[in-house]
Coordinates of C-alpha atoms and ligand atoms in Angstrom, one line a residue:
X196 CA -25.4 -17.5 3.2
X197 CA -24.0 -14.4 1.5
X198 CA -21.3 -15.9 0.1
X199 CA -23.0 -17.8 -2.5
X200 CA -24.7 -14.4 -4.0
X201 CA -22.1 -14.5 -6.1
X202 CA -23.1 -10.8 -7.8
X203 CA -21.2 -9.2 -4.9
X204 CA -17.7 -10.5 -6.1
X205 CA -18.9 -9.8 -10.2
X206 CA -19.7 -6.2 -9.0
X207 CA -16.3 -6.3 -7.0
X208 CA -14.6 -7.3 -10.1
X209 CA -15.9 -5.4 -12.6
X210 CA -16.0 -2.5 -10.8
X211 CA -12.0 -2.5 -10.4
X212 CA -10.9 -3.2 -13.4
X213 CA -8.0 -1.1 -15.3
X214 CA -8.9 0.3 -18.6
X215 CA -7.1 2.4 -21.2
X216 CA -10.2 5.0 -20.1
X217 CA -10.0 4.0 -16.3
X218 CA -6.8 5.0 -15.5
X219 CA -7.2 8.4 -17.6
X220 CA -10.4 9.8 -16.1
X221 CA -9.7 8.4 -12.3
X222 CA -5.9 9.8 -12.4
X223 CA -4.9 9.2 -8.9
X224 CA -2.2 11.4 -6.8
X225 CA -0.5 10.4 -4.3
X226 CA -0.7 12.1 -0.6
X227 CA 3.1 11.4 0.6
X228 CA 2.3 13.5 3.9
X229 CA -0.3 10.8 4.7
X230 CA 1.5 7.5 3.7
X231 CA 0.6 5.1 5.9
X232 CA 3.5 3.4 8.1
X233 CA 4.3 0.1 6.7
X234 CA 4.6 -1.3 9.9
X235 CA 2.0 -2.8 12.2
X236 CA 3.2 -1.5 16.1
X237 CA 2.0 -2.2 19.4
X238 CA 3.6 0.7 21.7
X239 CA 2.9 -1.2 24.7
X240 CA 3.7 -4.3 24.6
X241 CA 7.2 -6.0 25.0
X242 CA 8.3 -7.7 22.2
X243 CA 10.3 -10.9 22.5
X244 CA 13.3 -11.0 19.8
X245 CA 13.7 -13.4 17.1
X246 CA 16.8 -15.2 17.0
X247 CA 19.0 -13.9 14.4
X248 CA 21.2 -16.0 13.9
X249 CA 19.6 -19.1 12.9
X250 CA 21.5 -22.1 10.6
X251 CA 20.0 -21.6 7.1
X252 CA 18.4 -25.1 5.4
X253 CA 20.8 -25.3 2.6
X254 CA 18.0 -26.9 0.8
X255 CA 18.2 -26.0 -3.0
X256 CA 15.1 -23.4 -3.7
X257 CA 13.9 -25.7 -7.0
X258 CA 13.5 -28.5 -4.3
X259 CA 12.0 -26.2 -2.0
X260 CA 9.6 -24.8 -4.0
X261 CA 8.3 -27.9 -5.8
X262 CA 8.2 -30.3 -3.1
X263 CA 5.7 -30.7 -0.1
X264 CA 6.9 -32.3 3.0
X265 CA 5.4 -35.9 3.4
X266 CA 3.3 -36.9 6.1
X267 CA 5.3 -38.9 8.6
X268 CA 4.1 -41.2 11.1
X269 CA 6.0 -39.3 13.6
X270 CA 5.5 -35.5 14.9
X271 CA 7.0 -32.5 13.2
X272 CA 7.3 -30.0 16.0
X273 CA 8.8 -26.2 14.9
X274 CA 11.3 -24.9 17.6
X275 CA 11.5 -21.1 17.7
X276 CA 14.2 -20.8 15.5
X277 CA 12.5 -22.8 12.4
X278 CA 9.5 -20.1 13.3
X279 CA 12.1 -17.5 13.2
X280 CA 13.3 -18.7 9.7
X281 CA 9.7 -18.9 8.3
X282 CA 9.1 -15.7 9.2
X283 CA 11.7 -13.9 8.4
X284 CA 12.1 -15.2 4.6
X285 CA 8.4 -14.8 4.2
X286 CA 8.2 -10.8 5.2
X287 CA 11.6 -10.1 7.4
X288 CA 13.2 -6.7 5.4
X289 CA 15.9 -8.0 3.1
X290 CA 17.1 -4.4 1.9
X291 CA 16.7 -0.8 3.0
X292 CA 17.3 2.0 0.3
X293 CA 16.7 6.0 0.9
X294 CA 14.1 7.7 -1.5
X295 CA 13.5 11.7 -1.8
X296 CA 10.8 11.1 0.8
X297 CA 12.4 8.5 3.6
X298 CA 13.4 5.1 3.4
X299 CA 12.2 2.2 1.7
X300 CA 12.4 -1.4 4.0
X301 CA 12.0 -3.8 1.2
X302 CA 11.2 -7.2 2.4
X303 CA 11.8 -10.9 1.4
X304 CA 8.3 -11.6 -1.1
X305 CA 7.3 -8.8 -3.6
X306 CA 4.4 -6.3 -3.0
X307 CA 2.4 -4.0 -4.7
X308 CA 3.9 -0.7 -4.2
X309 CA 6.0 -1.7 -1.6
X310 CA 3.2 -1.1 0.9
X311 CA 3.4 -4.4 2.9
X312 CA -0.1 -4.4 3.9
X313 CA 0.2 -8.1 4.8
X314 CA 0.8 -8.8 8.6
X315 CA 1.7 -12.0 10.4
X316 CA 0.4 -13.4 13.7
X317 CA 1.7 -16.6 15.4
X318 CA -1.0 -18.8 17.4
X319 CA 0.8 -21.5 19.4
X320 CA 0.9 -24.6 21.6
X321 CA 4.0 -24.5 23.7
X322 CA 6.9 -25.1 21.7
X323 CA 10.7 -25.3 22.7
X324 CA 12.1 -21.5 23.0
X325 CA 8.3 -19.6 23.4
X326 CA 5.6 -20.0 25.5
X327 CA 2.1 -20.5 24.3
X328 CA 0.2 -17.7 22.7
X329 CA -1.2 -15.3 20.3
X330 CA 2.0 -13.5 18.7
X331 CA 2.6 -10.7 16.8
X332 CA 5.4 -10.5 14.2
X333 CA 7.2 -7.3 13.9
X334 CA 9.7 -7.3 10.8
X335 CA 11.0 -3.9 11.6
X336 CA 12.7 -5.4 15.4
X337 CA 12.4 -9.0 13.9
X338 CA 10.6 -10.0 16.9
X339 CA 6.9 -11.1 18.2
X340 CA 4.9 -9.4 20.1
X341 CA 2.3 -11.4 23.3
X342 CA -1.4 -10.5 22.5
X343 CA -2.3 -13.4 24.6
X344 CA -1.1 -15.9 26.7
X345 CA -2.2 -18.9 26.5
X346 CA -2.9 -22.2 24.0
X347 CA -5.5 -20.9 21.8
X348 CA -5.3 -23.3 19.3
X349 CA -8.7 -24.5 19.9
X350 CA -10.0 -21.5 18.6
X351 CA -8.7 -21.8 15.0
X352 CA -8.9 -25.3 15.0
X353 CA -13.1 -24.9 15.5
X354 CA -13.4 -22.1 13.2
X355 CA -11.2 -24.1 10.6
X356 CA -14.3 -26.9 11.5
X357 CA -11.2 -29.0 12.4
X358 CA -9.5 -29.3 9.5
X359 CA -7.0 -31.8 10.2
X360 CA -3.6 -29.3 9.7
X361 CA -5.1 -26.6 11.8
X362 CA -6.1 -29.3 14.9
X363 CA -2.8 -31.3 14.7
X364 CA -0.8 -28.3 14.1
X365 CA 2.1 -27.1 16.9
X366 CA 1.6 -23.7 15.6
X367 CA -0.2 -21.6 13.2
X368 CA 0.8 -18.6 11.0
X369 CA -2.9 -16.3 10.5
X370 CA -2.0 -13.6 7.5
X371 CA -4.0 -10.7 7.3
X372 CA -4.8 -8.2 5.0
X373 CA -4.5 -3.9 6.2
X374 CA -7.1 -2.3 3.6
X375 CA -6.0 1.2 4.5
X376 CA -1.5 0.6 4.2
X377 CA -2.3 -0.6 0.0
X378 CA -5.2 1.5 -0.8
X379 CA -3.4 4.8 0.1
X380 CA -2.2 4.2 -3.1
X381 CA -4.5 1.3 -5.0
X382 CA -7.8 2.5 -4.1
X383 CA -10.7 0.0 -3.8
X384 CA -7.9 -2.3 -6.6
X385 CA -6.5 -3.5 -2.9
X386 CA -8.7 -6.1 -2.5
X387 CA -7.4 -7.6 -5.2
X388 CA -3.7 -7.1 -4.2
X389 CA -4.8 -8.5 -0.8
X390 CA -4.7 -11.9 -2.9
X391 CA -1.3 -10.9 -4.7
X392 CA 0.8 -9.9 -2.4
X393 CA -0.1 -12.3 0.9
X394 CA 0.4 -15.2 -2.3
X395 CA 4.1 -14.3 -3.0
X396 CA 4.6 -14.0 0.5
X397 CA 3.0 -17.2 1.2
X398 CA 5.0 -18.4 -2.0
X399 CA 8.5 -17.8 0.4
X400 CA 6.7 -19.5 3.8
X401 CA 5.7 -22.9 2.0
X402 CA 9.3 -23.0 -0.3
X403 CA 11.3 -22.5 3.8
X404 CA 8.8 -24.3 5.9
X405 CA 9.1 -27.5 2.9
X406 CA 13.2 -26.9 3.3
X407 CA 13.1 -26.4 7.3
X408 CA 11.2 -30.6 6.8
X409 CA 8.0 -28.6 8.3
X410 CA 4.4 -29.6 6.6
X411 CA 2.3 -26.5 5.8
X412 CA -0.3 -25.7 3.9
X413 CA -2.8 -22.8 3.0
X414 CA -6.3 -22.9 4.6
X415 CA -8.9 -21.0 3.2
X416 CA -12.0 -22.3 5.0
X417 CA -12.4 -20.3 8.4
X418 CA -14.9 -18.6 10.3
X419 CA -13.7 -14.9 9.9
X420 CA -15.1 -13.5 12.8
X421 CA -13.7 -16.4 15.0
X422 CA -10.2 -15.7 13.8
X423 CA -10.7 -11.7 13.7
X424 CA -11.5 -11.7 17.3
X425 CA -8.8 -13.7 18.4
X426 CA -6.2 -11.7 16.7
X427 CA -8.6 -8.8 18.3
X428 CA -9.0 -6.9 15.0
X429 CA -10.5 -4.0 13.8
X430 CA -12.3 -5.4 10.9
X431 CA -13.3 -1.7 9.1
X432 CA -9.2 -1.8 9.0
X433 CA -7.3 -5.0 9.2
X434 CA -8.9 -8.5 8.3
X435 CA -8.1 -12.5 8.3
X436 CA -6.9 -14.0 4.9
X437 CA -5.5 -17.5 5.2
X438 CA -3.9 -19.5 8.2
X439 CA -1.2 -21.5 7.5
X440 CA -0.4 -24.7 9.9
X441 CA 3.1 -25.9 10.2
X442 CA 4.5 -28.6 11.2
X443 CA 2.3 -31.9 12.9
X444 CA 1.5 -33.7 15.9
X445 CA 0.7 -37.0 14.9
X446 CA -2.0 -37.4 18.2
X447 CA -4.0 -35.9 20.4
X448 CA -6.4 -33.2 19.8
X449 CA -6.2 -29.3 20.2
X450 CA -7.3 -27.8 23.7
X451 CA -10.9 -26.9 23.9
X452 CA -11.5 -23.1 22.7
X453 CA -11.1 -20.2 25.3
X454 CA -12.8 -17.4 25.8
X455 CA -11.0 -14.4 23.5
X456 CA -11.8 -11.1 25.0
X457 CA -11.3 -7.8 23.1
X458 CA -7.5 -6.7 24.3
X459 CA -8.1 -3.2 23.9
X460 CA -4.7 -2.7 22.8
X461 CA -3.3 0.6 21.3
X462 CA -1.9 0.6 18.1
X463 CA 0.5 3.5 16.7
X464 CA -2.2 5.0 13.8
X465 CA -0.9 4.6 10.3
X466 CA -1.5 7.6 9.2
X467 CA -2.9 11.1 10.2
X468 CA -6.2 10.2 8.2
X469 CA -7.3 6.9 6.6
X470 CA -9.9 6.6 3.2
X471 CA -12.3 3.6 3.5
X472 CA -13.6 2.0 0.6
X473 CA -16.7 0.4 0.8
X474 CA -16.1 -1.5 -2.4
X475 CA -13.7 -3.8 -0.2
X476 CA -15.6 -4.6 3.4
X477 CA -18.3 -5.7 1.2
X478 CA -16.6 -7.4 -1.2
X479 CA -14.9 -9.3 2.4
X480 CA -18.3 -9.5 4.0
X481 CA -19.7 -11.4 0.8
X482 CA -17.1 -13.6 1.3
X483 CA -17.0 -14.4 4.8
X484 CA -18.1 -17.7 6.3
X485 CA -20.3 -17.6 9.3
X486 CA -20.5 -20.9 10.8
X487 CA -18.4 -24.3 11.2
X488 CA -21.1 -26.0 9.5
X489 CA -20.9 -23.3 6.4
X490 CA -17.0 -23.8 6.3
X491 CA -17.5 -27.8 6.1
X492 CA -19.7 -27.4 3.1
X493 CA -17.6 -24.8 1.4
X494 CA -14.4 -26.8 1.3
X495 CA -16.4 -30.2 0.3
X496 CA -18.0 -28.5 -2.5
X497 CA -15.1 -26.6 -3.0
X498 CA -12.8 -29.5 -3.6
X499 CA -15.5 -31.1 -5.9
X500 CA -15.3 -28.0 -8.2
X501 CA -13.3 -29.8 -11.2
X502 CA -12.3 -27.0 -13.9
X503 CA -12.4 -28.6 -17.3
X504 CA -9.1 -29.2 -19.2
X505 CA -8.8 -27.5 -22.4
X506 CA -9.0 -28.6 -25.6
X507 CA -5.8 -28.6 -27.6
X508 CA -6.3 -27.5 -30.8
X509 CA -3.3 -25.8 -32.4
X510 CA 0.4 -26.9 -32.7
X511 CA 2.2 -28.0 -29.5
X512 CA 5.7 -27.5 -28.2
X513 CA 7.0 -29.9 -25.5
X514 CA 8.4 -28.4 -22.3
X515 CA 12.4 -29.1 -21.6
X516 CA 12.5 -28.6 -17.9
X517 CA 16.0 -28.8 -16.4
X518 CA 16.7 -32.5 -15.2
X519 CA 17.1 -32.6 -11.2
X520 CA 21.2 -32.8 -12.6
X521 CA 21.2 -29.9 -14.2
X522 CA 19.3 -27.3 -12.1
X523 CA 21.5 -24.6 -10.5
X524 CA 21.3 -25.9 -6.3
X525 CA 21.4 -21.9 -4.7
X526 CA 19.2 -22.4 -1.7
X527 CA 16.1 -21.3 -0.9
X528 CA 17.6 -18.6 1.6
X529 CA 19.9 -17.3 -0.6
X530 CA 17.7 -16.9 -3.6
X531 CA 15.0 -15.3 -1.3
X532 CA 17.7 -12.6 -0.4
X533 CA 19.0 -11.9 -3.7
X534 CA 15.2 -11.7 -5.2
X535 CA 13.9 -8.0 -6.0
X536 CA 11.9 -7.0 -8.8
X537 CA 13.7 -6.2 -12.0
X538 CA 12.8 -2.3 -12.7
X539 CA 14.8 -2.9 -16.6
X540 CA 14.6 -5.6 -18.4
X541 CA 17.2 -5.9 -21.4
X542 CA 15.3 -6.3 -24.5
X543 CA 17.9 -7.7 -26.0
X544 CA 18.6 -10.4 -24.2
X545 CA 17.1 -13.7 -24.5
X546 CA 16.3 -17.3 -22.3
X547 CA 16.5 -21.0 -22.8
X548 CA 13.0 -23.0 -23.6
X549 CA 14.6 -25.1 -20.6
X550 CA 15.0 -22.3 -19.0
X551 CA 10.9 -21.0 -18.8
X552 CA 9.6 -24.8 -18.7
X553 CA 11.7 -25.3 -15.4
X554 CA 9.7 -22.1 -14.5
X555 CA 6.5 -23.4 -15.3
X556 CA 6.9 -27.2 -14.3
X557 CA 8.3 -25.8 -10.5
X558 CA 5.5 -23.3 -10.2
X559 CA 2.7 -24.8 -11.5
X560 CA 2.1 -28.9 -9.3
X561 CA -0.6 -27.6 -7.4
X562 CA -0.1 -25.2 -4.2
X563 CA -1.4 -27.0 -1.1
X564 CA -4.2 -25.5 0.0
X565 CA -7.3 -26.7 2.0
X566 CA -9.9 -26.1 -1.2
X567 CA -8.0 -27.5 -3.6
X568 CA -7.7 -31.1 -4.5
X569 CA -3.9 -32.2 -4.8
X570 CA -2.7 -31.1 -7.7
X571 CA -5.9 -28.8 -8.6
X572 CA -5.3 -25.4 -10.3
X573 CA -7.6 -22.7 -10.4
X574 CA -5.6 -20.2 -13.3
X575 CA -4.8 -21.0 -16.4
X576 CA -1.3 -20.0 -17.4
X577 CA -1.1 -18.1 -21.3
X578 CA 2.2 -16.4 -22.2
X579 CA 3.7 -14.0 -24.9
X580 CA 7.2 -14.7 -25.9
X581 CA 8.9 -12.6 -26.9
X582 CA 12.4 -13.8 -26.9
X583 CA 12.9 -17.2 -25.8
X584 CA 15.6 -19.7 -27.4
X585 CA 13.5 -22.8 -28.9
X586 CA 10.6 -21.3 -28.8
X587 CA 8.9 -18.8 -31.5
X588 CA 7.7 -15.8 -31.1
X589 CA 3.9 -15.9 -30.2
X590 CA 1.1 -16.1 -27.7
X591 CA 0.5 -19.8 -26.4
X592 CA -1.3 -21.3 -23.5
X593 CA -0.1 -23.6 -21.1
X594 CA -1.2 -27.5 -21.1
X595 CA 0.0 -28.2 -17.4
X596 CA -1.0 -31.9 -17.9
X597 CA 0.2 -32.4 -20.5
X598 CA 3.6 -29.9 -20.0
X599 CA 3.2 -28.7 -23.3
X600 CA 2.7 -25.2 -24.5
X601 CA 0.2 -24.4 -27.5
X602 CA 0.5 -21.8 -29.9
X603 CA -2.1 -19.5 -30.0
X604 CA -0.7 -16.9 -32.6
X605 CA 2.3 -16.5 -34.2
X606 CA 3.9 -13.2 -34.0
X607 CA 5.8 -10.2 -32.1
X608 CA 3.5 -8.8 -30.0
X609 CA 6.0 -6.3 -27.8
X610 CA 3.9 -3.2 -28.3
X611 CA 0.8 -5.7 -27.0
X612 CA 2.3 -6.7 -24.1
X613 CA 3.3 -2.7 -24.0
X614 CA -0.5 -2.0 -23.8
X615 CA -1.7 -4.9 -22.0
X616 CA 0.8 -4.3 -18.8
X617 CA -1.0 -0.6 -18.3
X618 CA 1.9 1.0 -20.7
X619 CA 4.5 -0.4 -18.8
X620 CA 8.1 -0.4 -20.9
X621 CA 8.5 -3.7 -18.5
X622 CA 6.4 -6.6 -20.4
X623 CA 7.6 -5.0 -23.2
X624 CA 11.2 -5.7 -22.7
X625 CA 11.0 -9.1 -20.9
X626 CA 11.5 -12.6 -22.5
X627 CA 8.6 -13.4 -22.0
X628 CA 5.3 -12.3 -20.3
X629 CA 3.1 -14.8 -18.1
X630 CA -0.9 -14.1 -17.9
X631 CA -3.0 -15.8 -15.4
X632 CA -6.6 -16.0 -16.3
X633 CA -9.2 -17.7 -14.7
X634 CA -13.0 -18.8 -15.0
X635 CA -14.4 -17.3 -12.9
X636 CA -18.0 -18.2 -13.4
X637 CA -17.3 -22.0 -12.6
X638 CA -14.8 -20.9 -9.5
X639 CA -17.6 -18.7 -8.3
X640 CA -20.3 -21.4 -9.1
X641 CA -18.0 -24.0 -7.0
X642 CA -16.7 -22.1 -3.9
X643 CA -18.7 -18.4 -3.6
X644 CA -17.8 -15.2 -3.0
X645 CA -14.8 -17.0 -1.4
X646 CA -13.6 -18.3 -4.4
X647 CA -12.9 -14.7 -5.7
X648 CA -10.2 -14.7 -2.6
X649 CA -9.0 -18.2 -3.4
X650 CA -8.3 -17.2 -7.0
X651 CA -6.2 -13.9 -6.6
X652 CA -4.2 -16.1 -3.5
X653 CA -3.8 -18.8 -5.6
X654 CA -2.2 -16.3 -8.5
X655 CA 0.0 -15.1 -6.1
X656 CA 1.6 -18.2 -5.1
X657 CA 2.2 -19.3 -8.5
X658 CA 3.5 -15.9 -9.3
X659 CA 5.7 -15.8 -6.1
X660 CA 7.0 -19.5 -7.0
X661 CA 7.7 -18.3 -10.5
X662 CA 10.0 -15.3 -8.7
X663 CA 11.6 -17.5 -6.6
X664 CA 12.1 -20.3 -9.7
X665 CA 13.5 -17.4 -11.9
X666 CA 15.7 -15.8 -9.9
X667 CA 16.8 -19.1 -8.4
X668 CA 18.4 -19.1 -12.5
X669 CA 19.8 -16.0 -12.3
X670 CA 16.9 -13.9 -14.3
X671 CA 14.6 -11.6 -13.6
X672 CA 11.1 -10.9 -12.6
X673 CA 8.4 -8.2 -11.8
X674 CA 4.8 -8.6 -11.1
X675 CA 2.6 -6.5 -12.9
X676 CA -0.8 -4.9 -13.4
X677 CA -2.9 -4.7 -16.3
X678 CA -6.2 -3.6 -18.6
X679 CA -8.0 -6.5 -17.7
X680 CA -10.4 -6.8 -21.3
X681 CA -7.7 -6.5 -23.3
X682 CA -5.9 -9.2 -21.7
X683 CA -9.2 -11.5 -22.2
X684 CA -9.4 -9.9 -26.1
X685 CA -6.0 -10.2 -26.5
X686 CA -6.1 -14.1 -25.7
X687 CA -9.2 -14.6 -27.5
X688 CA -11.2 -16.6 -28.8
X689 CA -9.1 -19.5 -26.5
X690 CA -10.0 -17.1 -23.2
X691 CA -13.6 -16.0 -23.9
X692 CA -14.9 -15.8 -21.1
X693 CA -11.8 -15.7 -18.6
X694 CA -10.7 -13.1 -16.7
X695 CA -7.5 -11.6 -16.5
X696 CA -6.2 -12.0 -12.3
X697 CA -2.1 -12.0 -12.7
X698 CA 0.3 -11.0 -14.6
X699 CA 4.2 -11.8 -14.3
X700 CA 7.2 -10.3 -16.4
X701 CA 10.1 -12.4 -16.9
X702 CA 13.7 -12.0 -18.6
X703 CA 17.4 -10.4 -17.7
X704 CA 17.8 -7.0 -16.1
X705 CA 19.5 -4.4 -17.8
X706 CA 21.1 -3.3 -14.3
X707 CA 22.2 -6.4 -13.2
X708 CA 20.6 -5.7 -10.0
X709 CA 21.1 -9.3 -8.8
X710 CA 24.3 -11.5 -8.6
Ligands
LIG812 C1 1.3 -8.5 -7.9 C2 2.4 -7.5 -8.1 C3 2.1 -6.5 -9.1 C4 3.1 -5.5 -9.3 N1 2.9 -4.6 -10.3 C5 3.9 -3.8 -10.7 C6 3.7 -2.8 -11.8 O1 2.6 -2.7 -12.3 N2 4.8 -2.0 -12.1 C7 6.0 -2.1 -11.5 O2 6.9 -1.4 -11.8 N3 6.2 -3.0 -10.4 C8 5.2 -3.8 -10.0 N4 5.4 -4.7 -9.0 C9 6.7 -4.8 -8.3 C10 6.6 -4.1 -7.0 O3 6.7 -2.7 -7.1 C11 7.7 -4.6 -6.1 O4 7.5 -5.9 -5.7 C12 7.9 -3.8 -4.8 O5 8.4 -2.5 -5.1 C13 8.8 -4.4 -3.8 O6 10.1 -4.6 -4.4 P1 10.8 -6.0 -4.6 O7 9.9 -6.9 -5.3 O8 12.0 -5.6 -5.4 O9 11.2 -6.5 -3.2 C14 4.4 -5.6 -8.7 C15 4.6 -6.6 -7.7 C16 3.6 -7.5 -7.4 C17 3.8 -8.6 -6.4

């Protein structure tokens, strides 16, 4: 079982971090003759269009975001335009803006570099408005595209080891990861960003499928090759993530598995030549599963893997999230279409203590995922504040159970966050800065090599339910990278031993570049 020789994802790791000396001896340029299309295409196959003009939820995005959709005895069966919905706020292109060298399609969940790597695939029972299948989703036409026909649910359900959401499950969404489309840019870092940027996305596609009254969840625990091949990938290029079920049949079982031959189907090349790094298809083959009965024990074991709580030692502030009363009610779609990361922050601007803890207390109940027990966090959640009403200026970590907020140091640490955020003027000038850090020797005890993808994904969500939770208040946000020591150092001696995985700025843009 390579997954549990763990050394693979602690060379992976190590071997990617940012430094102050990293970043100056490995200067990277970037080829803008060769930069890889940012869409997936299929020149040969017909696409079927999305509708476009399907009723928004109305659902408020706080709701969205923090609630999961009950169990009901009944069945919750997507139609094509609830699929259309999910898709389109999770990766449909919300804005298009003109740059010196073309023309950017920014879509509805951040991403590093506005590469997109993340694709999405559709495998579905029969469901009313599409045929069953294997489906491709193409944001640029905002339509899908047949790989197969056909109910091939079986086939994820058995290399889920029938995982309850994936059997009774109408449909499933399969995100994968293309290396070359992030690393053009990112290098070998991509792996990492894989994580990131499919969790922000996945961040939008739980927050609508919750407010379209759809169950859905994240699974982790899959046979990779089983999935690759029935997407028909080419793994050296494009690879399996996460599935995510929607909706529920309340009976029944999923067809038996069906052959999947290789399609053989062209693809328009991304660019004129592609870089491989080997860092990455071993850091995914270390983490693959290989057999049903490996993916049974990984998310047991998994799940069992309880993360200590930590100590409080220093002085406390309480959380002051916004009563249900009091929280602004702009829905989910329309905070998903005004989001966009802030490129200026205005440093002299300021926000509410109920303001952040609303943040925090929406982002941070536990994403639903297959290897998590409800509720279950992997990342721990430190912050500088820099300017936030209530709440003094200072480093502090984040008691999720107990919703409080513990000072760690007193003190203005702009320039820090400066330094920490790769010299970036951005966590500089927010409110306040939010640092994920995790432990990774106990995650990578518990779940593997796999647990180094569970972690980054996990970040991601959080991160992307933080966007969507600030934005739904009318700040701002950006993702960011950073020098992954410092961040440890800077946090220490409460983080020895944690590693830096996520880093998200918040405050008010100085361009108001949101309504
Ligand atoms: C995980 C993550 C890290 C990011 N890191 C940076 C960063 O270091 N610097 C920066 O200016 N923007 C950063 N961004 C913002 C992206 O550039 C931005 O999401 C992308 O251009 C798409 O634009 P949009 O978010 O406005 O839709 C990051 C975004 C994410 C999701």
């Amino acid at each position: 079982m390579k997954n549990r020789g763990v050394q693979a994802a602690w060379k992976y790791h190590q071997g990617t971090k940012h430094s102050y000396w990293s970043i100056r001896t490995n200067p990277h340029v970037l080829d803008w003759a060769n930069r890889p299309l940012p869409f997936k295409i299929y020149p040969t196959v017909e696409p079927i269009p999305l509708p476009r003009d399907v009723p928004q939820t109305g659902v408020a995005a706080l709701a969205a975001i923090s609630a999961r959709v009950p169990l009901t005895e009944g069945d919750s069966l997507p139609n094509l335009r609830d699929l259309a919905r999910i898709l389109f706020f999770s990766a449909g292109i919300t804005k298009q803006r003109k740059f010196p060298g073309g023309e950017i399609y920014f879509r509805a969940a951040a991403c590093t570099g506005a590469l997109y790597e993340i694709e999405l695939y559709v495998v579905t029972g029969k469901l009313e408005g599409l045929d069953a299948g294997v489906y491709h989703f193409n944001p640029a036409d905002v339509s899908l595209r047949p790989l197969r026909a056909g109910d091939f649910r079986g086939n994820l359900a058995q290399a889920a080891a029938m995982e309850p959401s994936v059997a009774r499950a109408p449909a499933t969404i399969v995100c994968t990861g293309t290396y070359w489309r992030n690393a053009w840019k990112y290098g070998a870092r991509t792996y990492r960003h894989f994580g990131w940027d499919n969790g922000t996305l996945l961040a939008n596609m739980l927050a609508v499928a919750a407010a379209s009254g759809l169950p859905a969840e994240i699974v982790l625990g899959f046979v990779d090759a089983e999935v690759n091949q029935l997407l028909d990938l080419d793994t050296r290029r494009e690879v399996s993530l996460c599935l995510v079920p929607v909706g529920r049949k309340s009976e029944g079982s999923p067809p038996a598995p069906q052959k999947a031959a290789s399609l053989g189907l062209e693809t328009v090349p991304l660019s004129e030549r592609e870089v491989e790094y080997p860092a990455m298809l071993e850091m995914h083959e270390a983490s693959s599963l290989q057999s049903v009965e490996e993916v049974e024990q990984w998310r047991e074991r998994g799940k069992q893997t309880v993360l200590p709580a930590s100590v409080q030692a220093g002085e406390e502030v309480r959380l002051q999230p916004l009563s249900k009363e009091e929280q602004r009610t702009d829905t989910v779609e329309q905070v998903i279409l005004r989001r966009g990361s802030t490129r200026t922050f205005d440093k002299t601007a300021s926000i509410a203590l109920a303001e952040l803890s609303t943040i925090l207390d929406c982002a941070t109940r536990g994403v639903p995922a297959d290897f998590l027990a409800p509720g279950a966090q992997l990342n721990d959640i430190y912050l500088i504040a820099h300017s936030v009403e209530g709440l003094a200026p200072g480093a502090y970590f984040f008691h999720r159970e107990r919703n409080t907020l513990e000072l760690l140091k007193h003190g203005k640490f702009r320039a820090e966050a400066y330094r920490l955020g790769l010299e970036q003027q951005l966590p500089a000038d927010a409110c306040v800065d939010v640092f994920f850090l995790a432990d990774l020797n106990q995650i990578l005890e518990g779940y593997g090599n796999r647990g180094y993808r569970g972690v980054q994904l996990e970040a991601g969500a959080i991160g992307g339910q933080m966007y969507l939770a600030a934005y739904t208040q009318h700040l701002g946000a950006s993702g960011l990278t950073f020098f992954d020591d410092e961040v440890t150092q800077f946090f220490s001696p409460h983080a020895n031993d944690k590693s830096a995985i996520f880093l998200l700025a918040i405050g008010k843009p100085l361009k108001r570049n949101i309504q």
